[in-house]
Each structure stands twice: as C-alpha cells, then as structure tokens.
GROMACS .gro file of C-alpha atoms in nm:
model
  282
    1MET     CA    1   7.545   4.575  -1.770
    2GLU     CA    2   7.771   4.360  -1.557
    3GLU     CA    3   7.623   4.043  -1.420
    4TYR     CA    4   7.680   3.853  -1.093
    5LYS     CA    5   7.635   3.498  -0.961
    6HIS     CA    6   7.496   3.400  -0.617
    7PHE     CA    7   7.468   3.046  -0.481
    8SER     CA    8   7.100   3.081  -0.395
    9HIS     CA    9   6.979   3.152  -0.749
   10PRO     CA   10   7.050   2.975  -1.089
   11HIS     CA   11   7.039   3.295  -1.303
   12ASN     CA   12   7.278   3.580  -1.334
   13LEU     CA   13   7.196   3.890  -1.125
   14SER     CA   14   7.226   4.259  -1.216
   15PHE     CA   15   7.315   4.526  -0.967
   16HIS     CA   16   7.108   4.844  -0.921
   17LYS     CA   17   7.173   5.137  -0.690
   18GLY     CA   18   6.797   5.150  -0.632
   19LEU     CA   19   6.480   5.003  -0.782
   20GLU     CA   20   6.159   5.196  -0.735
   21ALA     CA   21   5.841   4.993  -0.727
   22ALA     CA   22   5.531   4.958  -0.516
   23GLN     CA   23   5.710   4.735  -0.267
   24LEU     CA   24   6.000   4.506  -0.337
   25THR     CA   25   6.097   4.244  -0.086
   26CYS     CA   26   6.447   4.095  -0.044
   27THR     CA   27   6.433   3.724  -0.120
   28GLY     CA   28   6.709   3.671   0.135
   29CYS     CA   29   6.607   3.847   0.452
   30LYS     CA   30   6.235   3.918   0.354
   31LEU     CA   31   6.276   4.284   0.445
   32PRO     CA   32   6.161   4.557   0.195
   33CYS     CA   33   6.433   4.666  -0.048
   34THR     CA   34   6.259   4.932  -0.253
   35GLY     CA   35   6.501   5.223  -0.314
   36THR     CA   36   6.800   5.045  -0.171
   37PRO     CA   37   7.110   4.894  -0.348
   38VAL     CA   38   6.990   4.551  -0.478
   39TYR     CA   39   7.095   4.259  -0.694
   40SER     CA   40   6.807   4.138  -0.909
   41CYS     CA   41   6.679   3.871  -1.149
   42ARG     CA   42   6.374   4.047  -1.291
   43ARG     CA   43   6.224   3.757  -1.472
   44CYS     CA   44   6.211   3.554  -1.143
   45LYS     CA   45   6.127   3.854  -0.929
   46PHE     CA   46   6.432   3.764  -0.723
   47PHE     CA   47   6.597   4.047  -0.529
   48LEU     CA   48   6.879   4.065  -0.273
   49HIS     CA   49   7.007   4.347  -0.065
   50ASP     CA   50   7.374   4.405  -0.121
   51GLN     CA   51   7.445   4.284   0.236
   52CYS     CA   52   7.247   3.963   0.183
   53PHE     CA   53   7.438   3.917  -0.143
   54ASP     CA   54   7.771   3.966   0.030
   55ALA     CA   55   7.687   3.760   0.334
   56ALA     CA   56   7.970   3.510   0.414
   57ARG     CA   57   7.896   3.137   0.346
   58SER     CA   58   8.039   3.055   0.689
   59LEU     CA   59   8.049   3.267   1.000
   60VAL     CA   60   8.178   3.247   1.353
   61HIS     CA   61   7.934   3.442   1.558
   62PRO     CA   62   7.983   3.584   1.918
   63SER     CA   63   7.646   3.452   2.024
   64HIS     CA   64   7.735   3.092   1.923
   65ARG     CA   65   8.110   3.036   1.946
   66ALA     CA   66   8.089   2.656   1.984
   67HIS     CA   67   8.043   2.593   1.611
   68PRO     CA   68   8.061   2.803   1.287
   69LEU     CA   69   7.730   2.898   1.131
   70SER     CA   70   7.662   2.811   0.769
   71LEU     CA   71   7.454   3.034   0.539
   72PHE     CA   72   7.147   2.857   0.384
   73PRO     CA   73   6.914   3.014   0.126
   74SER     CA   74   6.608   2.905   0.322
   75SER     CA   75   6.517   2.725   0.643
   76THR     CA   76   6.668   2.376   0.696
   77TYR     CA   77   6.356   2.252   0.876
   78THR     CA   78   6.069   2.070   0.703
   79ALA     CA   79   5.831   2.332   0.847
   80GLY     CA   80   5.991   2.579   0.605
   81SER     CA   81   6.053   2.836   0.876
   82PHE     CA   82   6.283   2.889   1.175
   83ILE     CA   83   6.289   3.085   1.497
   84CYS     CA   84   6.580   3.334   1.514
   85ASN     CA   85   6.782   3.284   1.832
   86SER     CA   86   6.860   3.664   1.841
   87CYS     CA   87   6.522   3.832   1.800
   88ASN     CA   88   6.293   3.524   1.868
   89GLN     CA   89   6.084   3.604   1.558
   90THR     CA   90   5.995   3.360   1.274
   91GLY     CA   91   6.195   3.357   0.953
   92SER     CA   92   6.162   3.180   0.621
   93GLY     CA   93   6.442   3.331   0.412
   94MET     CA   94   6.821   3.307   0.423
   95CYS     CA   95   6.956   3.207   0.760
   96PHE     CA   96   7.286   3.134   0.942
   97CYS     CA   97   7.237   2.793   1.095
   98CYS     CA   98   7.429   2.551   1.318
   99SER     CA   99   7.268   2.210   1.240
  100ILE     CA  100   7.431   2.052   1.542
  101CYS     CA  101   7.271   2.279   1.794
  102GLU     CA  102   6.964   2.386   1.587
  103PHE     CA  103   7.081   2.749   1.631
  104ASP     CA  104   6.958   2.991   1.369
  105LEU     CA  105   6.993   3.363   1.294
  106HIS     CA  106   6.835   3.600   1.041
  107VAL     CA  107   7.105   3.742   0.821
  108HIS     CA  108   7.028   4.095   0.944
  109CYS     CA  109   7.039   3.977   1.308
  110ALA     CA  110   7.370   3.801   1.260
  111TYR     CA  111   7.537   4.116   1.121
  112LYS     CA  112   7.370   4.350   1.369
  113ASP     CA  113   7.625   4.239   1.637
  114LEU     CA  114   7.929   4.226   1.410
  115LYS     CA  115   8.157   4.504   1.277
  116PRO     CA  116   8.061   4.533   0.908
  117LYS     CA  117   8.321   4.448   0.647
  118SER     CA  118   8.228   4.773   0.461
  119ASP     CA  119   7.992   5.061   0.493
  120LYS     CA  120   7.711   4.848   0.345
  121SER     CA  121   7.417   4.791   0.577
  122ILE     CA  122   7.045   4.726   0.577
  123ASP     CA  123   6.837   5.000   0.732
  124PRO     CA  124   6.468   4.916   0.798
  125PRO     CA  125   6.234   5.135   0.586
  126LYS     CA  126   6.127   5.450   0.767
  127GLN     CA  127   5.764   5.381   0.684
  128ILE     CA  128   5.568   5.078   0.588
  129GLN     CA  129   5.204   4.973   0.527
  130LEU     CA  130   5.101   4.664   0.719
  131LYS     CA  131   4.809   4.437   0.607
  132ALA     CA  132   4.722   4.384   0.979
  133HIS     CA  133   4.678   4.761   1.020
  134PRO     CA  134   4.566   4.907   0.686
  135SER     CA  135   4.424   5.230   0.834
  136HIS     CA  136   4.754   5.415   0.879
  137PRO     CA  137   5.121   5.377   0.779
  138LEU     CA  138   5.361   5.264   1.048
  139LEU     CA  139   5.682   5.453   1.123
  140TYR     CA  140   6.013   5.292   1.226
  141LEU     CA  141   6.138   5.375   1.573
  142PRO     CA  142   6.459   5.246   1.737
  143ASN     CA  143   6.268   5.216   2.074
  144PRO     CA  144   5.906   5.217   2.199
  145PRO     CA  145   5.776   5.576   2.231
  146TYR     CA  146   5.635   5.522   2.581
  147ALA     CA  147   5.743   5.598   2.940
  148ASP     CA  148   5.963   5.344   3.113
  149ASP     CA  149   5.681   5.213   3.333
  150ILE     CA  150   5.460   5.125   3.027
  151VAL     CA  151   5.512   4.776   2.884
  152CYS     CA  152   5.501   4.787   2.504
  153THR     CA  153   5.358   4.473   2.338
  154CYS     CA  154   5.355   4.382   1.972
  155ASP     CA  155   5.007   4.391   1.827
  156VAL     CA  156   5.095   4.116   1.572
  157CYS     CA  157   5.225   3.843   1.802
  158GLY     CA  158   5.132   3.971   2.157
  159MET     CA  159   5.486   3.947   2.290
  160VAL     CA  160   5.673   4.228   2.474
  161CYS     CA  161   5.848   4.471   2.237
  162ASP     CA  162   6.147   4.646   2.395
  163GLY     CA  163   6.363   4.719   2.097
  164GLU     CA  164   6.318   4.856   1.745
  165LEU     CA  165   5.965   4.850   1.613
  166TYR     CA  166   5.710   5.004   1.380
  167ASN     CA  167   5.452   5.232   1.546
  168CYS     CA  168   5.127   5.400   1.442
  169GLY     CA  169   5.125   5.746   1.605
  170VAL     CA  170   4.746   5.768   1.558
  171CYS     CA  171   4.633   5.441   1.699
  172GLY     CA  172   4.927   5.333   1.915
  173TYR     CA  173   4.957   5.017   1.710
  174ASP     CA  174   5.300   4.853   1.758
  175ALA     CA  175   5.479   4.574   1.572
  176HIS     CA  176   5.818   4.405   1.594
  177VAL     CA  177   6.031   4.474   1.286
  178GLY     CA  178   6.043   4.092   1.233
  179CYS     CA  179   5.668   4.060   1.271
  180CYS     CA  180   5.622   4.294   0.976
  181ASN     CA  181   5.780   4.040   0.749
  182LEU     CA  182   5.623   3.705   0.844
  183PRO     CA  183   5.588   3.444   0.575
  184GLU     CA  184   5.237   3.419   0.427
  185THR     CA  185   5.235   3.043   0.453
  186VAL     CA  186   5.428   2.803   0.677
  187ARG     CA  187   5.433   2.422   0.740
  188ARG     CA  188   5.463   2.202   1.046
  189GLU     CA  189   5.570   1.842   1.051
  190ASP     CA  190   5.278   1.743   1.263
  191HIS     CA  191   5.009   1.886   1.024
  192GLU     CA  192   4.941   1.781   0.668
  193HIS     CA  193   4.831   2.123   0.529
  194ALA     CA  194   5.001   2.454   0.488
  195LEU     CA  195   4.909   2.723   0.740
  196SER     CA  196   4.807   3.072   0.619
  197LEU     CA  197   4.886   3.394   0.804
  198LEU     CA  198   4.565   3.569   0.913
  199HIS     CA  199   4.648   3.938   0.911
  200VAL     CA  200   4.304   4.010   1.049
  201ASN     CA  201   4.194   3.745   1.294
  202PRO     CA  202   3.823   3.658   1.260
  203HIS     CA  203   3.807   3.432   1.563
  204GLU     CA  204   3.665   3.583   1.876
  205THR     CA  205   3.839   3.320   2.082
  206PHE     CA  206   4.076   3.052   1.973
  207GLU     CA  207   4.301   2.802   2.155
  208CYS     CA  208   4.653   2.767   2.005
  209ASP     CA  209   4.693   2.403   1.901
  210VAL     CA  210   5.064   2.414   2.004
  211CYS     CA  211   5.088   2.591   2.338
  212ARG     CA  212   4.723   2.553   2.439
  213GLY     CA  213   4.704   2.918   2.528
  214GLY     CA  214   4.438   3.158   2.405
  215ILE     CA  215   4.494   3.374   2.098
  216ALA     CA  216   4.355   3.721   2.135
  217GLN     CA  217   4.146   3.833   1.841
  218LYS     CA  218   4.352   4.151   1.796
  219HIS     CA  219   4.664   3.943   1.728
  220CYS     CA  220   4.763   3.772   1.395
  221MET     CA  221   4.774   3.389   1.380
  222TYR     CA  222   4.852   3.102   1.149
  223TYR     CA  223   4.554   2.896   1.053
  224CYS     CA  224   4.474   2.595   0.838
  225MET     CA  225   4.232   2.702   0.558
  226SER     CA  226   4.160   2.338   0.461
  227GLY     CA  227   3.876   2.308   0.718
  228CYS     CA  228   4.079   2.156   1.005
  229ASP     CA  229   4.014   2.434   1.256
  230TYR     CA  230   4.382   2.418   1.335
  231GLY     CA  231   4.586   2.727   1.421
  232MET     CA  232   4.843   2.888   1.644
  233HIS     CA  233   5.019   3.195   1.766
  234VAL     CA  234   5.271   3.330   1.512
  235GLN     CA  235   5.554   3.265   1.759
  236CYS     CA  236   5.443   2.899   1.805
  237VAL     CA  237   5.504   2.789   1.446
  238ALA     CA  238   5.833   2.619   1.531
  239ALA     CA  239   5.754   2.524   1.891
  240LYS     CA  240   5.667   2.174   2.013
  241VAL     CA  241   5.315   2.083   2.109
  242ILE     CA  242   5.225   2.114   2.481
  243GLU     CA  243   4.976   1.847   2.577
  244LYS     CA  244   4.832   2.038   2.868
  245ALA     CA  245   4.921   2.394   2.981
  246PRO     CA  246   4.836   2.591   3.293
  247MET     CA  247   4.521   2.786   3.242
  248ASN     CA  248   4.607   3.157   3.195
  249GLU     CA  249   4.349   3.442   3.161
  250MET     CA  250   4.312   3.404   2.787
  251THR     CA  251   4.274   3.025   2.806
  252PHE     CA  252   4.016   3.073   3.082
  253GLN     CA  253   3.822   3.298   2.850
  254VAL     CA  254   3.832   3.037   2.574
  255GLU     CA  255   3.706   2.766   2.806
  256MET     CA  256   3.429   2.984   2.937
  257PHE     CA  257   3.324   3.072   2.585
  258LYS     CA  258   3.302   2.695   2.502
  259LEU     CA  259   3.108   2.628   2.818
  260GLN     CA  260   2.854   2.901   2.740
  261ASN     CA  261   2.800   2.769   2.389
  262GLN     CA  262   2.746   2.415   2.539
  263MET     CA  263   2.493   2.556   2.783
  264LYS     CA  264   2.311   2.741   2.513
  265SER     CA  265   2.297   2.424   2.303
  266HIS     CA  266   2.159   2.219   2.595
  267GLN     CA  267   1.899   2.482   2.679
  268MET     CA  268   1.780   2.486   2.313
  269MET     CA  269   1.736   2.105   2.330
  270ILE     CA  270   1.537   2.135   2.651
  271ASP     CA  271   1.315   2.410   2.510
  272THR     CA  272   1.247   2.195   2.203
  273LEU     CA  273   1.154   1.894   2.408
  274LEU     CA  274   0.919   2.105   2.633
  275MET     CA  275   0.753   2.265   2.332
  276GLY     CA  276   0.702   1.921   2.184
  277SER     CA  277   0.554   1.769   2.504
  278SER     CA  278   0.317   2.061   2.559
  279GLY     CA  279   0.149   1.969   2.229
  280LEU     CA  280   0.077   1.607   2.329
  281ARG     CA  281  -0.289   1.514   2.402
  282TYR     CA  282  -0.389   1.248   2.644
   0.00000   0.00000   0.00000
C-alpha cells in the first residue's frame, strides 16, 4: 500500500476510500470522517479527511486579504483553542491563522467560500449522535426547519442559529454544526486547570466567569473539575474577562437565586437562636 507524508504527523499515512467504524473523527477539522476518503495512521488513531490532507500551507482568503493565512496543525494560542472568524464557533484542530491580526478560520470554513481545486469536499454527516442529546439522533439540515418569524437558537451554546445545523425532529433540539464538535477539554491563560465540556449541565444557575452572564441549565458549558467552581459559556472560552456586565434576564435569575439562598441561611440561623433561647431558664 502506498504511503504518504503530512507535516502535522511524524509517521507515514495510508489512504483509504472509506473506513467503517463506530465513529472516526478527523484530527484536522474535528468533524466525523467515518465512511469518507481518509488518510490514516492507525497505530496513533490519526485520521485526516482528504481535503484536510490537501489543504494549502498558505492561503490568501477573501475574508482577510490584508495578509496570507498560514495553516497550523492546532491552535496557536496557549488556551489550546480558537474562535473561528467565519462561523464564530470554538475550534481546537487545524486552522488557517494570521498571527498579526489574530484572525483564525476552521479548515472547512476557509474552503467553504473558495472554489475547490478539485471535486474533493467535506460534507457533514447526514446523521449524528450527540452526547448532549442522547435520546434521539440529529439530522443535518442546510437551514433551520422553522418559519421565518421563528428565531432558531442552538441548544448547545444558546446563540442564534441561522445556517446549517443538526436538528432532532422529535424534540426540536438544534445545534450548530461546529457545536457538535467542541473539544472535550480546553485551557485559558487566566486559569491554572483544564476545563471540561459538560454535555449535560448539572447547574440550575451559573454565572459565566468570563462574560458574567447567566448560563442556562439546558446549554452546555466548560467547567473546572478541580474544585474551583469556575466555568463559562462554550463561546466564551477565548473571550476576555468582563469585570462587570449589565444585568440581563439570566444574570438577574442567578442573582435572585443567590439572594434566596442567603435569606434561607439567615432564617435558619435565626430559628436556631430562637430555639436555643426558648430553652433557657431564669
């Protein structure tokens, strides 16, 4: 079998027209690659879509004509992730980057707006299973399946979803394509521990430690599992910390929840003191 070299991996790769497995993920773009043409190093569990394998090392992109973009095998930031300037979703795999402007693109987003060099392309899988919604499979749709006057929001990140997405026809669960491939762990320069992706959010209310806004329990979040009680929206991973933000509805609910807990605690203290004093004899 003929072998191939790629700059992002030290071993030779073999080409396959399609590998069938439970679910293979492209190391480059982090999208599923089961059943698609793929370059692989099986002993390292390293897989690349053919488009990720063929991606140019340098690219002049119409969305950023000021400087050429360079292809990196992973994020150039110490956090280990980046925010794509095309889809605004978090990425952790290969990216086209302008280090001067801190401009980044997923590989698939970069080529989405370009005329392909060949007929090779990456099509999102027609159906996926998502940990955040294990009840039913999600189907790929090029656009939200709702009337124009209904705003579709992603149930993973909570942001508006007006393009391609995955949808559950049973529950009406929606997710950006990018949100279905979030890294399991990320890092931030201002926090010493790695943050884990909570596919099922156990927190009834939680204030994002970056934007200070409330995180709805139905949305995924990144959280420090080392006991720091530190967490954030999935879209806030690469954002700067806001010292104080205007109080929106979700933040108001968080503050009210804290206040109610404080009041309950104070009432318990008062009740304890009253019970103790009632037993005193004079």
